[in-house]
Amino acid sequence: MNRKERRDLRKDKNLITELFSIINKYFPDLLGKFSNLTDVRNKSYVTCNMKTICVTRLFGLLCGITSISSISNDLNTDATIKNISSICKTKLEELPYWETIQDVFENININELRQIQKYIVTTLIRSKMFDKYRYDDNFILIFDGTGLSTHDYNLNDNCLSKKAKDGKITYYKYVLECKLSVGSMVISLDSEFIENAEMVTEKQKQDCEINAFKRMAERIKKNYPKYKFIVVGDALYATTPIINICKKNKWQYIFNLKTERLKEVNSAFEGNIKFLNETSKPNYYLSTCIKFKGNTLNVFKYEEKIKEKFTTFRYISNLDISYDNIVDIVKIGRQRWNIENNGFYTQKHRTFNISHLSSRNDNAMKCHYFFIQFAHTFRQLLEKGNLLVKSLKLKIKEISANLLKSLTSTNPNLNNLEKNFQLRFDN
């Protein structure tokens, strides 16, 4: 297909139809789950139900509208009202105003949104479309934290804080993400906010990523008890408490290893490979069965030459590692960058702007964050799995523009959608 043919094809394609077909086929209970969210409003004053409010916010995000107040301006067309009516199967006279969405989000139970997050992930896993990304029947989970916003005041009295040398205190919002890594996609499996909600005095330790991981790990084990996982994380996770949690949950793990951390392990590894490198694979080094505080670690590294310079990647793991699989194991360890490149970077700079403070209300802010995770999952399925979108070779912002135009200025038939299709993902 040449450029002219691709331009002509783009003019006629309505990506809202493609997107909603994916949601309709793979997540048939999603809108029902929106409807069942607990609504604390006085029913006498309710003009828009929970499903309509949630769908409006979700589709605004899917179209690249990051500011909550822009929903009332950018989506306020007769075509949008008709399309949202078709999606919700409800007769609407107007869309919910952005302030109405904010009021509702201030009172949504976050644990109910976690259940929707679980539904989305479980549905994708059960579809078996991601089975080819397993390693030895294990799904790969990447853990990492990221900052959401910074302030010169303690928003909601639960921000993390950092004092500079000049005495100035910066407050910031932080979240730990667990992403299911499948190819070039990262699907939000669990989210845990890192905050000082229970701090009483300044002498108490602040909440941290490790404590958030402990809370999250307990929830993941409860929500996904039968699945096998490989936990991937940076050097922060290469600690005995985290290793013990993985062992207790029967999870495999691959953690980055820095030379200044676990010095005993590093020393034993370097000494061992000088005497005997357990793999003959060029640029790979392996020493198994290193004992450390009651655990047996397999330690390995890979040296990659880039522009006449060597970059070294070090890891610890409880996986069985040998000449035959060390290349694959290193590739899994390096997937940690997937959460940065295809996760946080996209959500901060390309589509969703998670650094934008959608609300100063703590509960509403978290609700917006969860809806961004839902939207990001659906957008990835469209961008990476839809054959039409891949053939058009659209950039992320072009997809957002097409979706917004399709939603606000056309009225496709959204009640009789094609279901005889499959999403196709690259290896």
Short mmCIF file of C-alpha atoms in Angstrom, two decimals:
data_model
loop_
_atom_site.label_atom_id
_atom_site.label_comp_id
_atom_site.label_asym_id
_atom_site.label_seq_id
_atom_site.Cartn_x
_atom_site.Cartn_y
_atom_site.Cartn_z
CA MET A 1 0.00 0.00 0.00
CA ASN A 2 1.52 3.32 -1.10
CA ARG A 3 1.11 6.66 0.72
CA LYS A 4 -1.79 7.88 -1.41
CA GLU A 5 -3.70 4.63 -0.95
CA ARG A 6 -3.06 4.83 2.78
CA ARG A 7 -4.30 8.45 2.94
CA ASP A 8 -7.45 7.56 1.01
CA LEU A 9 -8.09 4.61 3.29
CA ARG A 10 -7.67 6.75 6.39
CA LYS A 11 -10.37 9.18 5.24
CA ASP A 12 -13.05 6.51 5.22
CA LYS A 13 -12.24 4.62 8.38
CA ASN A 14 -14.12 5.15 11.61
CA LEU A 15 -11.91 3.99 14.44
CA ILE A 16 -14.63 4.40 17.07
CA THR A 17 -16.35 1.43 15.46
CA GLU A 18 -13.13 -0.58 15.56
CA LEU A 19 -12.48 0.36 19.19
CA PHE A 20 -15.97 -0.30 20.49
CA SER A 21 -16.06 -3.61 18.59
CA ILE A 22 -13.03 -4.70 20.64
CA ILE A 23 -14.64 -3.63 23.93
CA ASN A 24 -17.98 -5.15 22.96
CA LYS A 25 -16.48 -8.51 21.97
CA TYR A 26 -13.81 -9.05 24.61
CA PHE A 27 -15.36 -7.22 27.58
CA PRO A 28 -19.12 -7.76 27.25
CA ASP A 29 -19.75 -7.20 30.97
CA LEU A 30 -17.81 -3.94 31.26
CA LEU A 31 -20.76 -1.57 30.93
CA GLY A 32 -22.76 -3.66 33.36
CA LYS A 33 -19.95 -3.35 35.88
CA PHE A 34 -20.01 0.42 35.42
CA SER A 35 -23.75 0.35 36.12
CA ASN A 36 -23.23 -1.65 39.29
CA LEU A 37 -20.75 0.77 40.87
CA THR A 38 -22.14 2.02 44.16
CA ASP A 39 -23.93 5.34 43.63
CA VAL A 40 -24.29 7.40 46.82
CA ARG A 41 -26.17 10.25 45.15
CA ASN A 42 -29.72 11.13 46.11
CA LYS A 43 -31.73 9.40 43.38
CA SER A 44 -34.16 12.33 43.19
CA TYR A 45 -31.41 14.50 41.72
CA VAL A 46 -29.79 11.94 39.42
CA THR A 47 -30.07 12.74 35.71
CA CYS A 48 -27.14 10.64 34.41
CA ASN A 49 -26.63 7.09 35.64
CA MET A 50 -23.27 5.58 36.58
CA LYS A 51 -22.82 3.83 33.26
CA THR A 52 -23.25 7.04 31.28
CA ILE A 53 -20.82 8.92 33.53
CA CYS A 54 -18.18 6.19 33.32
CA VAL A 55 -18.53 5.71 29.55
CA THR A 56 -18.26 9.46 28.94
CA ARG A 57 -15.07 9.70 30.98
CA LEU A 58 -13.62 6.53 29.41
CA PHE A 59 -14.29 7.55 25.82
CA GLY A 60 -12.97 11.04 26.47
CA LEU A 61 -9.68 9.45 27.53
CA LEU A 62 -9.72 7.04 24.60
CA CYS A 63 -9.98 10.05 22.29
CA GLY A 64 -7.01 11.75 23.94
CA ILE A 65 -8.92 14.26 26.08
CA THR A 66 -6.77 14.51 29.19
CA SER A 67 -8.39 17.45 30.96
CA ILE A 68 -11.64 16.54 32.72
CA SER A 69 -13.06 20.02 32.13
CA SER A 70 -12.48 19.67 28.37
CA ILE A 71 -15.04 16.86 28.18
CA SER A 72 -17.91 19.33 28.28
CA ASN A 73 -16.38 21.35 25.44
CA ASP A 74 -14.70 18.82 23.15
CA LEU A 75 -17.39 16.13 23.32
CA ASN A 76 -20.42 18.39 23.39
CA THR A 77 -21.90 17.61 19.96
CA ASP A 78 -25.15 16.02 18.80
CA ALA A 79 -23.18 13.18 17.22
CA THR A 80 -21.39 12.42 20.49
CA ILE A 81 -24.65 12.40 22.44
CA LYS A 82 -26.15 9.97 19.94
CA ASN A 83 -23.05 7.73 20.01
CA ILE A 84 -22.83 7.62 23.81
CA SER A 85 -26.57 6.89 23.85
CA SER A 86 -25.99 3.94 21.51
CA ILE A 87 -23.08 2.62 23.55
CA CYS A 88 -25.00 2.90 26.83
CA LYS A 89 -28.32 1.86 25.25
CA THR A 90 -29.87 4.88 26.97
CA LYS A 91 -31.69 7.87 25.52
CA LEU A 92 -29.64 10.95 26.39
CA GLU A 93 -30.59 14.57 25.96
CA GLU A 94 -27.11 15.73 26.90
CA LEU A 95 -23.81 14.37 28.19
CA PRO A 96 -22.96 14.57 31.88
CA TYR A 97 -21.23 17.84 32.69
CA TRP A 98 -17.63 17.55 33.85
CA GLU A 99 -18.52 18.76 37.34
CA THR A 100 -21.06 15.93 37.62
CA ILE A 101 -18.33 13.42 36.75
CA GLN A 102 -16.09 14.96 39.39
CA ASP A 103 -18.80 14.78 42.05
CA VAL A 104 -19.43 11.11 41.30
CA PHE A 105 -15.73 10.22 41.23
CA GLU A 106 -15.28 11.71 44.68
CA ASN A 107 -17.45 8.93 46.08
CA ILE A 108 -16.72 5.84 43.94
CA ASN A 109 -15.35 2.96 45.98
CA ILE A 110 -11.77 2.41 44.78
CA ASN A 111 -11.98 -1.31 45.57
CA GLU A 112 -14.86 -1.60 43.11
CA LEU A 113 -12.60 -0.14 40.41
CA ARG A 114 -9.96 -2.69 41.37
CA GLN A 115 -12.52 -5.39 40.60
CA ILE A 116 -13.04 -3.91 37.13
CA GLN A 117 -9.26 -3.88 36.70
CA LYS A 118 -9.23 -7.57 37.67
CA TYR A 119 -12.09 -8.31 35.25
CA ILE A 120 -10.21 -6.74 32.34
CA VAL A 121 -6.98 -8.66 33.05
CA THR A 122 -8.71 -11.98 33.78
CA THR A 123 -10.77 -11.71 30.59
CA LEU A 124 -7.64 -11.11 28.51
CA ILE A 125 -5.80 -14.01 30.13
CA ARG A 126 -8.74 -16.38 29.62
CA SER A 127 -9.00 -15.38 25.97
CA LYS A 128 -5.61 -17.13 25.55
CA MET A 129 -4.49 -14.43 23.09
CA PHE A 130 -1.49 -13.73 25.33
CA ASP A 131 -0.45 -17.34 25.90
CA LYS A 132 2.39 -17.06 23.39
CA TYR A 133 4.06 -14.48 25.65
CA ARG A 134 4.34 -16.88 28.59
CA TYR A 135 7.68 -18.31 29.57
CA ASP A 136 7.44 -21.90 30.74
CA ASP A 137 3.74 -21.31 31.49
CA ASN A 138 4.55 -18.17 33.54
CA PHE A 139 3.13 -14.74 32.82
CA ILE A 140 5.61 -11.89 33.26
CA LEU A 141 4.77 -9.17 35.79
CA ILE A 142 6.80 -5.96 35.88
CA PHE A 143 6.79 -3.82 39.03
CA ASP A 144 7.84 -0.19 39.14
CA GLY A 145 6.83 3.06 40.76
CA THR A 146 6.37 6.48 39.21
CA GLY A 147 5.64 10.00 40.35
CA LEU A 148 2.33 11.53 39.32
CA SER A 149 2.52 15.15 40.46
CA THR A 150 4.57 17.46 42.65
CA HIS A 151 3.39 20.25 44.94
CA ASP A 152 4.71 22.89 47.29
CA TYR A 153 2.01 21.93 49.80
CA ASN A 154 0.81 18.64 51.28
CA LEU A 155 -2.22 17.87 49.12
CA ASN A 156 -4.82 15.87 51.07
CA ASP A 157 -2.29 15.54 53.92
CA ASN A 158 -0.96 12.25 52.55
CA CYS A 159 1.79 13.19 50.07
CA LEU A 160 5.29 11.82 50.25
CA SER A 161 7.79 14.57 51.00
CA LYS A 162 11.42 15.39 50.35
CA LYS A 163 13.43 18.13 52.00
CA ALA A 164 16.15 19.89 50.00
CA LYS A 165 19.41 21.15 51.41
CA ASP A 166 17.99 24.67 51.60
CA GLY A 167 15.16 23.37 53.78
CA LYS A 168 12.47 23.58 51.12
CA ILE A 169 10.01 20.67 51.22
CA THR A 170 8.55 19.22 48.01
CA TYR A 171 5.44 17.06 48.21
CA TYR A 172 4.56 14.50 45.59
CA LYS A 173 2.06 11.83 44.62
CA TYR A 174 3.48 8.42 43.82
CA VAL A 175 2.04 5.10 42.63
CA LEU A 176 3.34 1.55 42.27
CA GLU A 177 2.23 -0.26 39.14
CA CYS A 178 2.18 -3.96 38.35
CA LYS A 179 1.99 -4.49 34.59
CA LEU A 180 1.33 -7.71 32.75
CA SER A 181 4.03 -7.67 30.06
CA VAL A 182 2.88 -9.19 26.77
CA GLY A 183 5.04 -8.44 23.76
CA SER A 184 5.34 -4.66 23.41
CA MET A 185 2.24 -4.09 25.56
CA VAL A 186 1.95 -3.53 29.29
CA ILE A 187 -1.48 -4.14 30.81
CA SER A 188 -2.24 -2.69 34.25
CA LEU A 189 -2.83 -5.67 36.57
CA ASP A 190 -2.73 -3.81 39.89
CA SER A 191 -2.13 -0.29 41.17
CA GLU A 192 -1.14 0.76 44.67
CA PHE A 193 -0.82 4.36 45.79
CA ILE A 194 2.21 5.17 47.93
CA GLU A 195 1.12 7.72 50.48
CA ASN A 196 1.49 8.75 54.09
CA ALA A 197 -2.14 8.22 54.94
CA GLU A 198 -1.49 7.01 58.49
CA MET A 199 1.47 9.19 59.48
CA VAL A 200 0.93 10.95 62.76
CA THR A 201 4.34 12.39 63.59
CA GLU A 202 7.37 13.39 61.51
CA LYS A 203 9.43 10.69 63.21
CA GLN A 204 7.42 7.94 61.56
CA LYS A 205 8.85 6.49 58.35
CA GLN A 206 7.20 7.47 55.12
CA ASP A 207 5.38 4.94 52.99
CA CYS A 208 7.62 3.47 50.31
CA GLU A 209 7.65 1.30 47.21
CA ILE A 210 8.65 -1.81 49.15
CA ASN A 211 5.72 -1.48 51.57
CA ALA A 212 3.41 -0.85 48.63
CA PHE A 213 4.73 -4.04 46.99
CA LYS A 214 3.92 -6.02 50.14
CA ARG A 215 0.32 -4.77 50.11
CA MET A 216 0.02 -5.35 46.38
CA ALA A 217 1.54 -8.86 46.46
CA GLU A 218 -1.05 -9.99 48.98
CA ARG A 219 -3.85 -8.71 46.75
CA ILE A 220 -2.40 -10.22 43.56
CA LYS A 221 -2.06 -13.64 45.21
CA LYS A 222 -5.69 -13.42 46.32
CA ASN A 223 -6.98 -12.25 42.92
CA TYR A 224 -4.88 -14.59 40.77
CA PRO A 225 -4.21 -17.64 42.96
CA LYS A 226 -3.87 -20.20 40.16
CA TYR A 227 -1.60 -18.29 37.77
CA LYS A 228 2.16 -18.70 37.57
CA PHE A 229 4.16 -15.48 37.45
CA ILE A 230 7.71 -14.28 36.94
CA VAL A 231 8.16 -11.07 38.92
CA VAL A 232 10.53 -8.57 37.29
CA GLY A 233 11.84 -5.51 39.11
CA ASP A 234 14.80 -3.19 39.46
CA ALA A 235 17.55 -3.44 42.08
CA LEU A 236 15.23 -2.01 44.74
CA TYR A 237 13.50 -5.40 44.85
CA ALA A 238 16.68 -7.43 45.28
CA THR A 239 16.15 -7.76 49.03
CA THR A 240 15.49 -10.69 51.33
CA PRO A 241 11.94 -9.59 52.33
CA ILE A 242 10.83 -9.33 48.67
CA ILE A 243 12.54 -12.62 47.76
CA ASN A 244 10.76 -14.29 50.68
CA ILE A 245 7.38 -12.96 49.52
CA CYS A 246 8.00 -14.41 46.05
CA LYS A 247 9.03 -17.74 47.59
CA LYS A 248 5.93 -17.80 49.80
CA ASN A 249 3.66 -17.07 46.80
CA LYS A 250 5.50 -19.60 44.62
CA TRP A 251 6.47 -16.89 42.14
CA GLN A 252 9.64 -16.88 40.10
CA TYR A 253 11.61 -13.63 40.02
CA ILE A 254 14.28 -11.74 38.12
CA PHE A 255 15.67 -8.63 39.82
CA ASN A 256 18.41 -6.27 38.72
CA LEU A 257 21.53 -6.48 40.83
CA LYS A 258 23.67 -3.44 41.50
CA THR A 259 27.26 -3.79 42.61
CA GLU A 260 26.70 -1.56 45.66
CA ARG A 261 23.74 -3.67 46.86
CA LEU A 262 24.00 -7.25 48.14
CA LYS A 263 27.78 -6.86 48.22
CA GLU A 264 28.27 -10.39 49.54
CA VAL A 265 26.34 -11.83 46.61
CA ASN A 266 28.25 -9.71 44.10
CA SER A 267 31.57 -10.69 45.62
CA ALA A 268 30.70 -14.40 45.53
CA PHE A 269 29.47 -14.12 41.94
CA GLU A 270 32.57 -12.34 40.63
CA GLY A 271 34.83 -14.77 42.46
CA ASN A 272 32.95 -17.79 41.14
CA ILE A 273 32.96 -16.75 37.47
CA LYS A 274 36.70 -16.07 37.58
CA PHE A 275 37.14 -19.68 38.62
CA LEU A 276 34.29 -21.20 36.56
CA ASN A 277 31.73 -19.50 34.34
CA GLU A 278 28.78 -21.91 34.23
CA THR A 279 27.86 -20.91 30.68
CA SER A 280 30.01 -20.76 27.56
CA LYS A 281 27.64 -18.39 25.80
CA PRO A 282 29.72 -15.38 24.64
CA ASN A 283 29.24 -12.25 26.82
CA TYR A 284 27.10 -14.15 29.32
CA TYR A 285 28.24 -15.09 32.85
CA LEU A 286 26.47 -17.41 35.27
CA SER A 287 26.97 -18.69 38.80
CA THR A 288 24.20 -20.77 40.38
CA CYS A 289 23.37 -21.81 43.93
CA ILE A 290 24.83 -18.81 45.76
CA LYS A 291 23.56 -18.89 49.36
CA PHE A 292 22.37 -15.69 50.97
CA LYS A 293 20.31 -15.33 54.16
CA GLY A 294 18.42 -18.59 53.74
CA ASN A 295 17.86 -18.26 50.02
CA THR A 296 19.60 -19.84 47.05
CA LEU A 297 20.25 -17.36 44.25
CA ASN A 298 21.25 -17.82 40.66
CA VAL A 299 23.30 -14.80 39.58
CA PHE A 300 24.07 -13.89 35.99
CA LYS A 301 25.14 -10.97 33.85
CA TYR A 302 25.25 -9.98 30.22
CA GLU A 303 27.69 -7.57 28.60
CA GLU A 304 26.44 -5.75 25.53
CA LYS A 305 28.78 -3.74 23.31
CA ILE A 306 27.24 -0.48 22.08
CA LYS A 307 29.43 1.96 20.14
CA GLU A 308 32.69 0.52 21.42
CA LYS A 309 31.45 0.58 25.03
CA PHE A 310 30.23 -2.32 27.13
CA THR A 311 27.02 -2.06 29.13
CA THR A 312 26.60 -4.68 31.84
CA PHE A 313 23.25 -6.07 32.99
CA ARG A 314 23.31 -8.02 36.29
CA TYR A 315 20.47 -10.06 37.73
CA ILE A 316 19.50 -12.46 40.48
CA SER A 317 16.80 -15.08 40.01
CA ASN A 318 15.35 -18.32 41.33
CA LEU A 319 14.75 -19.63 37.80
CA ASP A 320 16.76 -22.61 36.61
CA ILE A 321 19.33 -21.08 34.27
CA SER A 322 21.64 -22.83 31.85
CA TYR A 323 23.40 -22.44 28.51
CA ASP A 324 20.12 -23.27 26.74
CA ASN A 325 17.93 -20.56 28.27
CA ILE A 326 20.17 -17.79 29.61
CA VAL A 327 19.57 -15.61 26.53
CA ASP A 328 15.79 -15.84 27.04
CA ILE A 329 16.10 -15.16 30.77
CA VAL A 330 18.14 -12.01 30.14
CA LYS A 331 15.51 -10.85 27.63
CA ILE A 332 12.84 -11.26 30.30
CA GLY A 333 14.93 -9.28 32.79
CA ARG A 334 15.33 -6.49 30.27
CA GLN A 335 11.56 -6.30 29.78
CA ARG A 336 11.56 -4.07 32.86
CA TRP A 337 12.12 -1.16 30.47
CA ASN A 338 8.78 -2.02 28.87
CA ILE A 339 6.94 -0.46 31.80
CA GLU A 340 8.92 2.76 31.31
CA ASN A 341 8.87 3.01 27.52
CA ASN A 342 5.39 1.65 26.73
CA GLY A 343 3.79 2.33 30.08
CA PHE A 344 4.72 5.45 32.02
CA TYR A 345 6.16 7.39 29.08
CA THR A 346 3.04 6.88 26.98
CA GLN A 347 0.74 7.72 29.86
CA LYS A 348 2.69 10.86 30.74
CA HIS A 349 3.68 12.30 27.38
CA ARG A 350 1.71 10.76 24.51
CA THR A 351 -1.91 10.07 25.32
CA PHE A 352 -3.21 10.37 28.86
CA ASN A 353 -1.09 12.88 30.80
CA ILE A 354 -1.25 11.07 34.17
CA SER A 355 0.80 13.92 35.63
CA HIS A 356 -2.17 16.25 35.14
CA LEU A 357 -4.04 16.66 38.41
CA SER A 358 -7.60 15.84 37.27
CA SER A 359 -8.93 16.54 40.75
CA ARG A 360 -7.66 17.81 44.08
CA ASN A 361 -9.99 15.39 45.83
CA ASP A 362 -7.98 12.32 46.81
CA ASN A 363 -10.61 9.72 45.91
CA ALA A 364 -11.48 11.37 42.60
CA MET A 365 -7.81 11.64 41.67
CA LYS A 366 -7.42 7.88 42.16
CA CYS A 367 -10.56 7.16 40.15
CA HIS A 368 -9.22 9.17 37.22
CA TYR A 369 -5.98 7.22 37.46
CA PHE A 370 -7.80 3.88 37.25
CA PHE A 371 -9.82 5.05 34.25
CA ILE A 372 -6.56 6.00 32.53
CA GLN A 373 -5.34 2.43 33.10
CA PHE A 374 -8.55 1.05 31.58
CA ALA A 375 -8.27 3.37 28.60
CA HIS A 376 -4.60 2.55 28.06
CA THR A 377 -5.39 -1.17 27.92
CA PHE A 378 -8.12 -0.68 25.32
CA ARG A 379 -5.97 1.67 23.24
CA GLN A 380 -3.12 -0.86 23.20
CA LEU A 381 -5.47 -3.58 21.98
CA LEU A 382 -6.58 -1.25 19.19
CA GLU A 383 -3.09 -0.01 18.30
CA LYS A 384 -1.22 -3.30 18.56
CA GLY A 385 -3.88 -5.87 17.64
CA ASN A 386 -6.28 -4.31 15.14
CA LEU A 387 -5.20 -5.21 11.60
CA LEU A 388 -6.71 -2.05 10.08
CA VAL A 389 -4.92 0.30 12.46
CA LYS A 390 -1.64 -1.51 11.92
CA SER A 391 -2.04 -1.36 8.14
CA LEU A 392 -2.73 2.39 8.27
CA LYS A 393 0.49 2.93 10.27
CA LEU A 394 -1.05 5.74 12.27
CA LYS A 395 0.87 7.48 15.02
CA ILE A 396 -0.61 7.59 18.51
CA LYS A 397 -1.80 11.18 18.22
CA GLU A 398 -3.29 10.47 14.78
CA ILE A 399 -5.30 7.64 16.32
CA SER A 400 -6.55 9.99 19.04
CA ALA A 401 -7.54 12.58 16.44
CA ASN A 402 -9.38 9.97 14.35
CA LEU A 403 -11.22 8.63 17.38
CA LEU A 404 -12.25 12.12 18.49
CA LYS A 405 -13.47 13.07 15.02
CA SER A 406 -15.34 9.77 14.64
CA LEU A 407 -17.04 10.15 18.01
CA THR A 408 -17.99 13.81 17.68
CA SER A 409 -18.93 14.12 14.00
CA THR A 410 -20.16 10.74 12.72
CA ASN A 411 -22.87 8.30 13.75
CA PRO A 412 -21.81 4.75 12.90
CA ASN A 413 -24.04 1.80 13.78
CA LEU A 414 -22.76 0.84 17.24
CA ASN A 415 -25.60 -1.58 18.01
CA ASN A 416 -24.82 -4.17 15.33
CA LEU A 417 -21.08 -4.66 15.57
CA GLU A 418 -18.94 -7.31 13.91
CA LYS A 419 -17.71 -9.98 16.32
CA ASN A 420 -16.15 -12.37 13.84
CA PHE A 421 -12.62 -11.01 14.09
CA GLN A 422 -9.43 -11.70 16.00
CA LEU A 423 -6.81 -9.34 17.36
CA ARG A 424 -3.36 -10.19 16.01
CA PHE A 425 -0.26 -9.23 17.96
CA ASP A 426 3.33 -9.28 16.79
CA ASN A 427 5.86 -11.44 18.59
#
